Amino acid sequence: MPAAKSKATKLDVVIVGAGVGGLYAVHRLRKLGLKVRAYEAGSGVGGTWFWNRYPGCRCDVESMEYSYSFSNELQQEWKWPERYGTQPEILRYVNHVADRFDLRRDVQLDTRIRSATFDSKANLWTLKTDKGETVTAPFCIMATGNLSTPRTPSIPGLKSFKGKWYHTGLWPHAGVDFTGLRVGVIGTGSSGVQMIPHIAKQAKHLYVFQRTANFSLPARNAPLDPEKERKHKAEYPERRRAAYDTPFGIAGFPPPEKSALEATEEERRHAYAAKWAEGGSISYLYAYNDLLVNKASNDTASEFVRERIRATVKDPKTAELLCPTDHPIGTKRLILDTEYYETYNRDNVTLVDIRSAPIKAITPNGLHTTDAEYTLDAIVFATGFDAMTGAMKEIDIRTDKGATIEEKWADGPRTYLGIMMAGFPNLFMVTGPQSPGVKSQMILSCEQHVDWIADCLQHLRDKGLQRIEPEKAAEDAWVQHTNEVADSTLYPLANSWYTGANIPGKPRVFMPYVGGVTAYKKKCDEVAARGYEGFMLAV
Ligand code: N01
């Protein structure tokens, strides 16, 4: 007997993803009296913090900052034990938020959205899930995350490998015990650098396969100082507001006034040493006001870190391999670590340069580079993500007018404010490409986007409007502005996931907006205040 055709679930707003952004969208939109539901592929909430469970996983933004601001009671009551939150702590926090605000009743787990199609006559999005369900809603919000599509490189022979292999972004919930094993880690971005010191302590031998060296600074993690916590909490509302007046959405870092080239060599050394001792990436990049825009200034900051690497790593050949030379410091995500460079002084750790001798194949017993063979019991891919566009492009997003996300973003993403796309009415994104999302405190940006979307939906309702879509001209102008801002900095000089350079064949376009949170929020607020300037609104 054929299965009964199931009825569609009808919502006011369908949300894709129940990470930090999707959960807040559930909370905020429910307060408007809207019927909402978030669909989440994972078996729990938390997005990136649900999936990335590798040893040593920790946020590189301080915990008092990296948290929701929408409830003062929440931020006053929650207690972060350390300066930087670990993945289990952050996941516990997100679950607490889901319980505290009763969000779970509008979250459907273990459900991946496969397609989203817009009917322009009915002004209706129809989404299909991997479970065969159909969901309809006039509005759709993609809260799919920027680093949620893990990529494992296609190295020949992986299937033949007799040991176990893992990707940092799809880590087993039960954890992995590397005790006594010969382990290979491929990749030295934030994930690799965080996990390598932990795996080194367990493994019989750890081989780190490095293609490109990255800059990493000491995090200087420590238990949270109770007096600092008390003061921060007393100032919370003001600090949260002040965060919007900063480039990265994090208050407490006075903007530097001087160029690195205006300082003497001795002054610079003193300044960089103080920042190195303090820990943290914004602090370091704020040593001078031109480190991200002036190559000569940046060279001084980059060289200081290379000197620290040479001073830390005992074997000069290994130290030199760990010194980044292909990009200015800060133009890739600046990594924070705990004893990363020190780890290479251990007898059971070997750095393998796969730039000069690339990986040829994975074999049943390990891995072959062009000049050697490595016997391995486990391989860890710390090889990153199809960032910023990957998660949306995995969903077949299209309209009945023939627009598809595949074509729309064929040459790189095009958006208006990173919130909407011309040709795709009533489809919102939380921290989409061409917004400051990944270049800011992500939770602040998620809240700012969701608040903007909520205000927009309220506006449409107040005016009796059913539909909103960016004008193509407004989108073109925003894309051009985003590119111009990026081109006035050093960012495009790096082969990073910001530019799509980490994915073979991906168009090379600088995707985040780097004009800063202040300028961006001002623009978003102005657009709304002018009756949604640059958008077409219709009944
Ligand atoms: O990924 P990545 P990630 N063969 O893309 C190498 C956030 N995050 O997961 O540079 C050999 O940075 C690649 O080499 P190369 C954070 O925003 C935050 O580490 O392409 N190697 C590189 O070394 C971060 O930036 C936190 O030459 C290959 C590495 O794999 C972002 O997530 C923690 C290869 C990938 O580095 C992504 O970080 C973790 C191949 N075929 C992540 N392909 C915190 O909050 C790739 N690589 C602290």
Coordinates of C-alpha atoms and ligand atoms in Angstrom, one line a residue:
M1 CA 0.0 0.0 0.0
P2 CA 1.5 3.4 -0.9
A3 CA 2.4 5.5 2.1
A4 CA -0.2 8.2 3.0
K5 CA 1.0 11.6 1.7
S6 CA 2.0 13.5 4.7
K7 CA 0.7 17.0 5.2
A8 CA 3.1 19.9 5.1
T9 CA 4.0 21.6 8.4
K10 CA 2.9 25.2 8.0
L11 CA 4.9 27.9 9.8
D12 CA 5.3 31.7 9.7
V13 CA 9.1 31.4 9.6
V14 CA 11.2 28.3 9.0
I15 CA 14.7 28.4 10.4
V16 CA 17.5 26.2 9.1
G17 CA 20.0 25.4 11.9
A18 CA 19.9 25.4 15.7
G19 CA 23.3 26.7 16.4
V20 CA 23.8 30.0 18.3
G21 CA 22.0 32.0 15.5
G22 CA 19.1 29.7 14.9
L23 CA 18.3 29.3 18.6
Y24 CA 18.2 33.0 19.1
A25 CA 16.0 33.4 16.1
V26 CA 13.5 30.9 17.6
H27 CA 13.5 32.9 20.8
R28 CA 13.3 36.4 19.2
L29 CA 10.7 35.6 16.6
R30 CA 8.5 33.7 19.0
K31 CA 8.3 36.9 21.0
L32 CA 6.7 38.5 18.0
G33 CA 4.0 35.8 18.2
L34 CA 5.2 34.0 15.1
K35 CA 5.0 30.3 14.6
V36 CA 8.5 29.2 14.0
R37 CA 10.5 26.0 14.0
A38 CA 14.3 25.4 13.6
Y39 CA 15.4 22.3 11.7
E40 CA 18.8 21.0 12.8
A41 CA 20.9 18.2 11.1
G42 CA 22.6 17.3 14.4
S43 CA 21.2 15.3 17.2
G44 CA 21.7 18.2 19.6
V45 CA 21.6 22.0 19.5
G46 CA 24.8 24.1 19.4
G47 CA 25.9 24.0 15.8
T48 CA 29.7 24.4 15.6
W49 CA 30.0 23.5 19.3
F50 CA 28.0 20.4 18.8
W51 CA 30.1 19.0 16.0
N52 CA 33.7 20.2 16.8
R53 CA 34.6 18.0 19.8
Y54 CA 38.3 17.4 19.1
P55 CA 40.7 17.4 22.0
G56 CA 41.6 20.9 23.0
C57 CA 38.7 22.6 21.2
R58 CA 38.2 26.0 22.7
C59 CA 36.9 29.4 21.7
D60 CA 39.5 32.0 20.7
V61 CA 37.2 34.8 22.0
E62 CA 37.1 35.3 25.8
S63 CA 34.2 33.7 27.5
M64 CA 32.8 36.8 29.1
E65 CA 32.5 38.2 25.6
Y66 CA 31.5 35.1 23.7
S67 CA 28.0 34.7 25.1
Y68 CA 24.5 36.0 24.4
S69 CA 23.7 39.5 25.5
F70 CA 19.9 39.4 25.1
S71 CA 19.1 38.4 28.7
N72 CA 20.9 40.3 31.5
E73 CA 19.8 37.6 34.0
L74 CA 21.5 35.0 31.8
Q75 CA 24.7 36.9 31.5
Q76 CA 24.8 37.7 35.2
E77 CA 24.0 34.2 36.4
W78 CA 26.1 32.1 34.1
K79 CA 29.6 31.3 35.4
W80 CA 32.5 30.8 33.0
P81 CA 35.3 28.9 34.8
E82 CA 38.1 30.0 32.5
R83 CA 39.3 33.0 30.4
Y84 CA 38.4 31.1 27.2
G85 CA 35.5 28.6 27.1
T86 CA 36.2 25.0 26.2
Q87 CA 33.9 23.2 23.7
P88 CA 32.1 21.2 26.4
E89 CA 31.6 24.3 28.5
I90 CA 30.2 26.3 25.6
L91 CA 28.0 23.4 24.5
R92 CA 26.7 23.2 28.1
Y93 CA 25.9 26.9 28.0
V94 CA 24.0 26.7 24.7
N95 CA 22.0 23.7 26.1
H96 CA 21.3 25.8 29.2
V97 CA 20.0 28.6 27.0
A98 CA 17.8 26.2 25.1
D99 CA 16.3 24.9 28.3
R100 CA 16.1 28.2 30.1
F101 CA 14.1 29.8 27.3
D102 CA 12.2 26.7 26.5
L103 CA 13.5 26.7 22.9
R104 CA 13.5 22.9 22.3
R105 CA 9.8 22.6 21.7
D106 CA 10.4 24.6 18.4
V107 CA 13.6 22.8 17.4
Q108 CA 13.5 19.6 15.3
L109 CA 16.8 17.7 15.6
D110 CA 18.2 15.0 13.3
T111 CA 16.6 16.6 10.3
R112 CA 18.6 18.0 7.4
I113 CA 17.0 20.4 5.0
R114 CA 17.6 19.2 1.4
S115 CA 15.8 21.8 -0.7
A116 CA 14.0 25.1 -0.4
T117 CA 11.9 26.4 -3.3
F118 CA 10.1 29.7 -3.5
D119 CA 6.6 30.0 -5.0
S120 CA 6.4 33.7 -6.2
K121 CA 2.7 33.7 -6.6
A122 CA 1.9 32.4 -3.2
N123 CA 5.0 34.1 -1.6
L124 CA 5.8 30.8 0.1
W125 CA 9.0 28.8 0.7
T126 CA 8.6 25.0 0.6
L127 CA 11.4 23.1 2.3
K128 CA 11.9 19.3 2.0
T129 CA 13.8 17.4 4.7
D130 CA 15.8 14.3 4.5
K131 CA 13.0 12.5 6.3
G132 CA 10.6 13.2 3.5
E133 CA 8.8 15.9 5.4
T134 CA 7.5 19.1 3.8
V135 CA 7.6 22.5 5.6
T136 CA 6.1 25.7 4.2
A137 CA 6.5 29.3 5.5
P138 CA 6.3 32.7 3.9
F139 CA 9.8 33.5 5.3
C140 CA 12.9 31.4 5.6
I141 CA 16.0 32.1 7.7
M142 CA 19.2 30.3 6.9
A143 CA 21.2 30.1 10.2
T144 CA 23.4 27.4 8.7
G145 CA 26.8 28.7 10.0
N146 CA 30.0 29.7 8.3
L147 CA 32.2 26.8 9.2
S148 CA 29.7 23.9 9.2
T149 CA 30.6 22.0 6.0
P150 CA 33.8 19.9 6.9
R151 CA 36.0 19.1 4.0
T152 CA 38.2 16.0 3.8
P153 CA 40.7 16.3 0.8
S154 CA 40.4 13.6 -1.8
I155 CA 43.7 11.8 -1.2
P156 CA 43.9 8.5 -3.1
G157 CA 43.7 5.4 -1.0
L158 CA 41.8 6.7 2.1
K159 CA 39.3 3.8 1.7
S160 CA 42.1 1.3 2.0
F161 CA 43.4 2.6 5.3
K162 CA 43.2 -0.1 8.0
G163 CA 43.4 2.3 10.9
K164 CA 40.7 4.8 12.0
W165 CA 40.4 8.3 10.6
Y166 CA 38.6 11.4 11.8
H167 CA 37.8 15.0 10.8
T168 CA 37.9 17.6 13.5
G169 CA 34.5 19.0 12.5
L170 CA 32.8 15.5 12.8
W171 CA 34.4 14.3 16.0
P172 CA 33.0 11.1 17.6
H173 CA 30.9 11.9 20.7
A174 CA 32.5 9.2 22.7
G175 CA 35.9 10.9 22.2
V176 CA 39.0 9.1 20.8
D177 CA 41.8 7.6 22.8
F178 CA 45.1 7.9 21.0
T179 CA 47.1 6.3 23.8
G180 CA 50.0 4.2 22.3
L181 CA 49.1 5.0 18.7
R182 CA 51.1 6.3 15.8
V183 CA 48.9 9.3 14.8
G184 CA 49.1 11.6 11.7
V185 CA 47.5 15.0 11.8
I186 CA 47.0 16.7 8.5
G187 CA 46.5 20.5 8.7
T188 CA 47.8 23.2 11.0
G189 CA 44.9 25.8 11.1
S190 CA 43.1 26.7 14.4
S191 CA 41.8 23.1 14.8
G192 CA 45.1 21.4 14.2
V193 CA 47.0 23.8 16.4
Q194 CA 44.6 23.4 19.2
M195 CA 44.6 19.6 19.1
I196 CA 48.2 18.8 18.4
P197 CA 49.5 19.5 22.0
H198 CA 46.7 17.2 23.4
I199 CA 47.3 14.3 21.0
A200 CA 51.0 14.6 21.5
K201 CA 50.5 13.8 25.2
Q202 CA 48.7 10.6 24.4
A203 CA 50.2 9.2 21.2
K204 CA 53.1 6.9 20.9
H205 CA 54.3 9.1 18.0
L206 CA 52.6 12.1 16.4
Y207 CA 53.4 13.1 12.8
V208 CA 52.1 16.6 11.9
F209 CA 51.7 17.0 8.1
Q210 CA 52.1 20.7 7.5
R211 CA 51.5 22.3 4.1
T212 CA 51.5 25.9 5.2
A213 CA 52.7 27.4 8.5
N214 CA 50.3 29.6 10.4
F215 CA 50.9 32.3 13.0
S216 CA 49.8 31.3 16.4
L217 CA 49.9 33.4 19.7
P218 CA 49.7 32.1 23.2
A219 CA 46.1 32.2 24.5
R220 CA 47.3 32.6 28.1
N221 CA 44.2 30.7 29.3
A222 CA 43.7 30.6 33.0
P223 CA 40.9 30.3 35.5
L224 CA 38.7 33.4 35.4
D225 CA 39.8 35.9 38.0
P226 CA 36.8 36.4 40.3
E227 CA 37.4 40.1 40.6
K228 CA 37.7 40.5 36.8
E229 CA 34.4 38.6 36.5
R230 CA 32.6 40.7 39.1
K231 CA 33.8 43.9 37.4
H232 CA 32.9 42.7 33.9
K233 CA 29.4 41.6 35.1
A234 CA 28.8 45.0 36.8
E235 CA 29.7 46.7 33.4
Y236 CA 27.9 44.1 31.2
P237 CA 25.1 46.2 29.7
E238 CA 27.5 49.1 28.9
R239 CA 30.2 46.7 27.6
R240 CA 27.7 45.0 25.3
R241 CA 26.5 48.3 23.9
A242 CA 30.1 49.5 23.5
A243 CA 31.0 46.3 21.6
Y244 CA 29.0 47.7 18.7
D245 CA 31.3 50.7 18.6
T246 CA 34.3 48.5 17.8
P247 CA 35.6 46.9 14.6
F248 CA 35.4 43.3 15.9
G249 CA 32.4 43.6 18.2
I250 CA 34.5 43.2 21.3
A251 CA 34.8 46.0 23.9
G252 CA 37.8 46.7 26.1
F253 CA 40.5 47.3 23.5
P254 CA 41.3 51.0 23.1
P255 CA 42.0 51.7 19.4
P256 CA 45.7 52.2 18.8
E257 CA 46.7 55.7 17.5
K258 CA 50.1 55.1 16.2
S259 CA 51.6 53.4 13.1
A260 CA 54.2 50.7 13.8
L261 CA 56.5 52.7 11.6
E262 CA 56.3 55.7 13.9
A263 CA 57.7 53.6 16.8
T264 CA 61.4 52.9 17.3
E265 CA 62.6 49.3 17.0
E266 CA 63.0 49.1 20.8
E267 CA 59.4 50.5 21.4
R268 CA 58.0 48.0 19.0
R269 CA 59.8 45.1 20.6
H270 CA 58.5 46.2 24.0
A271 CA 54.9 46.6 22.7
Y272 CA 54.8 43.2 20.9
A273 CA 56.4 41.5 23.9
A274 CA 53.8 43.0 26.2
K275 CA 51.0 41.8 23.9
W276 CA 52.6 38.3 23.6
A277 CA 52.6 38.1 27.4
E278 CA 49.0 39.3 27.7
G279 CA 47.7 36.7 25.2
G280 CA 44.9 37.1 22.7
S281 CA 44.7 38.0 19.0
I282 CA 42.9 41.4 19.0
S283 CA 45.3 42.6 21.6
Y284 CA 48.3 41.7 19.4
L285 CA 46.8 43.2 16.2
Y286 CA 45.9 46.3 18.2
A287 CA 49.6 47.0 19.0
Y288 CA 49.5 49.6 16.2
N289 CA 46.9 51.1 14.0
D290 CA 48.1 49.9 10.6
L291 CA 49.1 46.2 11.1
L292 CA 46.3 45.1 8.8
V293 CA 46.7 47.7 6.1
N294 CA 50.4 48.4 5.8
K295 CA 52.7 45.6 4.8
A296 CA 55.9 47.2 6.2
S297 CA 54.2 47.7 9.6
N298 CA 52.8 44.2 9.5
D299 CA 56.3 42.8 8.7
T300 CA 57.5 44.0 12.1
A301 CA 54.7 42.2 14.0
S302 CA 55.1 39.1 11.8
E303 CA 58.8 39.0 12.5
F304 CA 58.4 39.3 16.2
V305 CA 56.3 36.1 16.2
R306 CA 58.8 34.3 14.0
E307 CA 61.5 35.3 16.5
R308 CA 59.4 33.8 19.3
I309 CA 58.9 30.6 17.3
R310 CA 62.7 30.3 16.8
A311 CA 63.3 31.0 20.5
T312 CA 60.8 28.3 21.5
V313 CA 61.5 25.4 19.1
K314 CA 64.8 23.8 19.8
D315 CA 65.5 22.1 16.5
P316 CA 66.3 25.0 14.1
K317 CA 65.1 23.2 11.0
T318 CA 61.7 22.5 12.6
A319 CA 61.5 26.1 13.9
E320 CA 62.1 27.5 10.4
L321 CA 59.4 25.2 8.9
L322 CA 57.0 26.5 11.6
C323 CA 57.7 30.2 10.7
P324 CA 55.0 31.5 8.4
T325 CA 56.4 33.3 5.4
D326 CA 53.5 33.3 2.8
H327 CA 51.1 35.8 4.5
P328 CA 51.1 38.8 6.7
I329 CA 50.1 38.1 10.4
G330 CA 46.4 38.5 11.0
T331 CA 45.3 38.1 7.3
K332 CA 44.4 34.5 8.1
R333 CA 42.5 33.7 11.3
L334 CA 45.1 34.4 13.9
I335 CA 45.4 31.3 16.0
L336 CA 45.5 31.1 19.8
D337 CA 47.2 28.1 21.3
T338 CA 48.4 26.6 24.5
E339 CA 52.0 25.2 24.2
Y340 CA 51.7 24.6 20.4
Y341 CA 55.3 25.5 19.5
E342 CA 56.6 23.8 22.7
T343 CA 55.1 20.5 21.5
Y344 CA 57.7 20.3 18.8
N345 CA 60.4 19.9 21.5
R346 CA 58.9 16.5 22.4
D347 CA 60.7 13.4 21.3
N348 CA 57.5 11.8 20.1
V349 CA 56.5 14.6 17.7
T350 CA 57.7 15.0 14.1
L351 CA 56.8 17.9 11.8
V352 CA 56.6 16.7 8.2
D353 CA 56.8 19.3 5.4
I354 CA 54.3 18.4 2.8
R355 CA 54.9 21.6 0.9
S356 CA 58.2 20.3 -0.4
A357 CA 57.2 16.6 -0.4
P358 CA 53.4 16.4 -0.8
I359 CA 51.2 13.5 0.3
K360 CA 51.0 11.1 -2.6
A361 CA 48.6 8.5 -1.2
I362 CA 47.1 6.9 1.9
T363 CA 48.0 3.3 2.1
P364 CA 46.5 0.4 4.2
N365 CA 49.2 1.1 6.8
G366 CA 49.7 4.8 6.7
L367 CA 50.7 7.5 4.3
H368 CA 53.1 8.1 1.5
T369 CA 54.6 11.5 0.7
T370 CA 56.7 11.9 -2.4
D371 CA 59.9 11.2 -0.3
A372 CA 58.9 8.9 2.6
E373 CA 56.4 6.5 4.0
Y374 CA 54.8 6.9 7.5
T375 CA 53.2 4.0 9.3
L376 CA 50.1 5.2 11.1
D377 CA 47.3 3.8 13.3
A378 CA 45.1 6.8 13.0
I379 CA 44.8 9.8 10.8
V380 CA 43.2 13.1 11.8
F381 CA 42.0 15.5 9.1
A382 CA 42.2 19.1 10.5
T383 CA 41.7 20.2 7.0
G384 CA 38.9 22.8 7.5
F385 CA 35.6 23.6 5.9
D386 CA 33.9 24.8 2.8
A387 CA 33.5 28.1 4.6
M388 CA 30.8 30.7 4.4
T389 CA 29.0 29.4 1.3
G390 CA 29.3 25.6 1.7
A391 CA 26.3 25.0 4.0
M392 CA 23.9 27.1 1.9
K393 CA 25.1 25.5 -1.4
E394 CA 24.5 22.0 0.0
I395 CA 20.8 22.9 0.0
D396 CA 19.0 23.0 -3.3
I397 CA 17.8 26.6 -3.0
R398 CA 15.7 27.8 -6.0
T399 CA 12.7 29.9 -7.0
D400 CA 10.0 29.2 -9.5
K401 CA 11.5 32.0 -11.6
G402 CA 14.5 29.8 -12.3
A403 CA 17.0 31.3 -9.9
T404 CA 19.3 28.8 -8.1
I405 CA 21.8 29.3 -5.4
E406 CA 24.3 27.3 -7.5
E407 CA 24.1 29.8 -10.3
K408 CA 23.7 32.9 -8.1
W409 CA 27.0 32.1 -6.3
A410 CA 28.8 30.5 -9.2
D411 CA 31.5 33.2 -9.2
G412 CA 31.4 33.8 -5.5
P413 CA 28.7 34.9 -3.1
R414 CA 26.5 38.0 -3.9
T415 CA 24.4 39.4 -1.1
Y416 CA 23.0 42.7 0.2
L417 CA 24.5 43.2 3.6
G418 CA 25.0 39.5 4.0
I419 CA 21.4 39.3 5.0
M420 CA 19.5 38.7 1.7
M421 CA 20.0 38.0 -2.0
A422 CA 18.5 39.6 -5.1
G423 CA 16.2 37.1 -6.8
F424 CA 15.5 35.2 -3.6
P425 CA 12.6 37.0 -1.8
N426 CA 11.8 36.4 1.8
L427 CA 15.0 34.4 2.4
F428 CA 17.2 35.7 5.1
M429 CA 20.7 34.7 6.2
V430 CA 22.3 35.0 9.7
T431 CA 25.9 36.2 9.3
G432 CA 25.9 35.5 5.6
P433 CA 28.9 36.3 3.3
Q434 CA 29.6 40.0 2.9
S435 CA 28.6 40.6 6.6
P436 CA 31.3 41.0 9.3
G437 CA 30.1 37.7 11.0
V438 CA 33.4 35.7 11.0
K439 CA 35.4 38.8 11.5
S440 CA 33.6 39.6 14.7
Q441 CA 32.4 38.2 17.9
M442 CA 30.0 35.7 16.3
I443 CA 27.3 35.7 18.9
L444 CA 27.1 39.5 18.8
S445 CA 26.7 39.3 15.0
C446 CA 24.1 36.6 15.2
E447 CA 22.1 38.7 17.6
Q448 CA 22.4 41.8 15.5
H449 CA 21.2 39.9 12.4
V450 CA 18.4 38.2 14.1
D451 CA 17.2 41.5 15.7
W452 CA 17.4 43.2 12.3
I453 CA 15.4 40.4 10.7
A454 CA 12.8 40.5 13.5
D455 CA 12.4 44.2 13.2
C456 CA 12.0 43.8 9.4
L457 CA 9.3 41.1 9.8
Q458 CA 7.5 43.4 12.3
H459 CA 7.7 46.2 9.8
L460 CA 6.3 44.1 7.0
R461 CA 3.4 43.0 9.3
D462 CA 2.7 46.5 10.4
K463 CA 2.5 47.7 6.8
G464 CA 0.5 44.7 5.6
L465 CA 3.4 43.6 3.3
Q466 CA 4.1 40.0 2.3
R467 CA 7.4 40.2 0.5
I468 CA 10.9 41.7 0.7
E469 CA 13.8 41.3 -1.7
P470 CA 17.0 43.3 -2.3
E471 CA 17.2 45.4 -5.5
K472 CA 19.9 44.1 -7.8
A473 CA 21.6 47.6 -7.8
A474 CA 21.8 47.7 -4.0
E475 CA 23.3 44.2 -3.9
D476 CA 25.8 45.1 -6.6
A477 CA 26.8 48.2 -4.8
W478 CA 27.2 46.3 -1.5
V479 CA 29.3 43.6 -3.1
Q480 CA 31.5 46.3 -4.7
H481 CA 31.9 48.1 -1.4
T482 CA 32.8 44.9 0.4
N483 CA 35.5 44.2 -2.2
E484 CA 36.8 47.7 -2.1
V485 CA 37.1 47.6 1.7
A486 CA 38.9 44.3 1.5
D487 CA 41.2 45.6 -1.2
S488 CA 42.2 48.5 1.1
T489 CA 43.6 46.0 3.6
L490 CA 46.2 43.2 3.5
Y491 CA 43.6 40.4 3.9
P492 CA 43.4 39.5 0.2
L493 CA 47.1 38.7 0.3
A494 CA 46.5 35.4 2.2
N495 CA 45.4 32.1 0.7
S496 CA 42.7 31.6 3.4
W497 CA 39.2 30.2 3.7
Y498 CA 38.1 33.9 3.8
T499 CA 38.9 33.9 0.0
G500 CA 37.8 30.3 -0.7
A501 CA 41.4 29.4 -1.5
N502 CA 41.3 26.3 0.7
I503 CA 38.8 24.6 -1.6
P504 CA 40.1 23.4 -5.0
G505 CA 38.0 25.1 -7.7
K506 CA 36.1 27.5 -5.4
P507 CA 36.0 31.0 -6.9
R508 CA 38.5 33.3 -5.3
V509 CA 36.5 36.1 -3.7
F510 CA 37.2 37.8 -0.3
M511 CA 33.9 36.9 1.5
P512 CA 33.7 38.6 4.9
Y513 CA 33.0 42.3 5.3
V514 CA 36.0 43.8 6.9
G515 CA 34.8 47.4 7.3
G516 CA 34.1 46.7 11.0
V517 CA 31.1 46.0 13.1
T518 CA 30.4 49.8 13.8
A519 CA 30.2 50.8 10.1
Y520 CA 28.2 47.7 9.3
K521 CA 25.6 48.1 12.0
K522 CA 25.3 51.8 11.2
K523 CA 24.5 50.8 7.6
C524 CA 22.0 48.2 8.6
D525 CA 20.2 50.6 10.9
E526 CA 20.1 53.3 8.3
V527 CA 18.7 51.0 5.7
A528 CA 15.9 50.0 8.1
A529 CA 15.3 53.6 9.2
R530 CA 14.9 54.7 5.6
G531 CA 12.1 52.2 5.1
Y532 CA 14.4 49.3 4.0
E533 CA 16.4 51.3 1.5
G534 CA 17.7 49.1 -1.3
F535 CA 14.9 46.5 -0.8
M536 CA 11.7 46.0 -2.8
L537 CA 8.7 45.6 -0.5
A538 CA 5.4 44.4 -1.8
V539 CA 2.0 43.1 -0.8
Ligands
N01_1 O1 40.7 24.9 9.1 P1 41.7 25.8 8.3 P2 40.5 24.8 10.7 N1 46.6 18.6 2.1 O2 41.1 25.9 6.9 C1 45.4 22.1 5.6 C2 37.5 28.4 13.2 N2 38.0 27.7 14.3 O3 39.5 23.8 11.0 O4 46.9 26.3 4.5 C3 47.3 19.0 3.2 O5 42.1 27.0 9.0 C4 45.6 23.6 5.4 O6 46.8 23.8 4.7 P3 46.9 25.1 3.6 C5 38.5 29.5 12.9 O7 37.9 30.6 12.4 C6 38.0 28.4 15.5 O8 41.8 24.7 11.4 O9 45.7 25.0 2.8 N3 46.8 20.0 4.0 C7 45.5 24.1 6.8 O10 46.7 24.0 7.4 C8 39.4 28.8 11.8 O11 40.1 29.7 11.0 C9 38.5 27.8 16.6 O12 48.2 24.8 2.9 C10 45.6 20.5 3.8 C11 44.4 23.2 7.4 O13 44.4 22.0 6.7 C12 38.4 28.0 11.1 O14 37.5 27.5 12.1 C13 39.0 26.5 16.6 C14 44.8 20.0 2.7 C15 43.1 23.8 7.4 O15 43.0 24.9 8.2 C16 38.9 26.8 10.3 O16 39.9 26.2 11.1 C17 38.9 25.8 15.4 C18 45.4 19.0 1.9 N4 44.7 18.6 0.8 C19 38.4 26.4 14.3 N5 43.7 20.7 2.8 C20 38.6 28.6 17.8 O17 37.7 29.3 18.2 C21 43.7 21.5 3.8 N6 44.9 21.4 4.4 C22 39.9 28.6 18.5

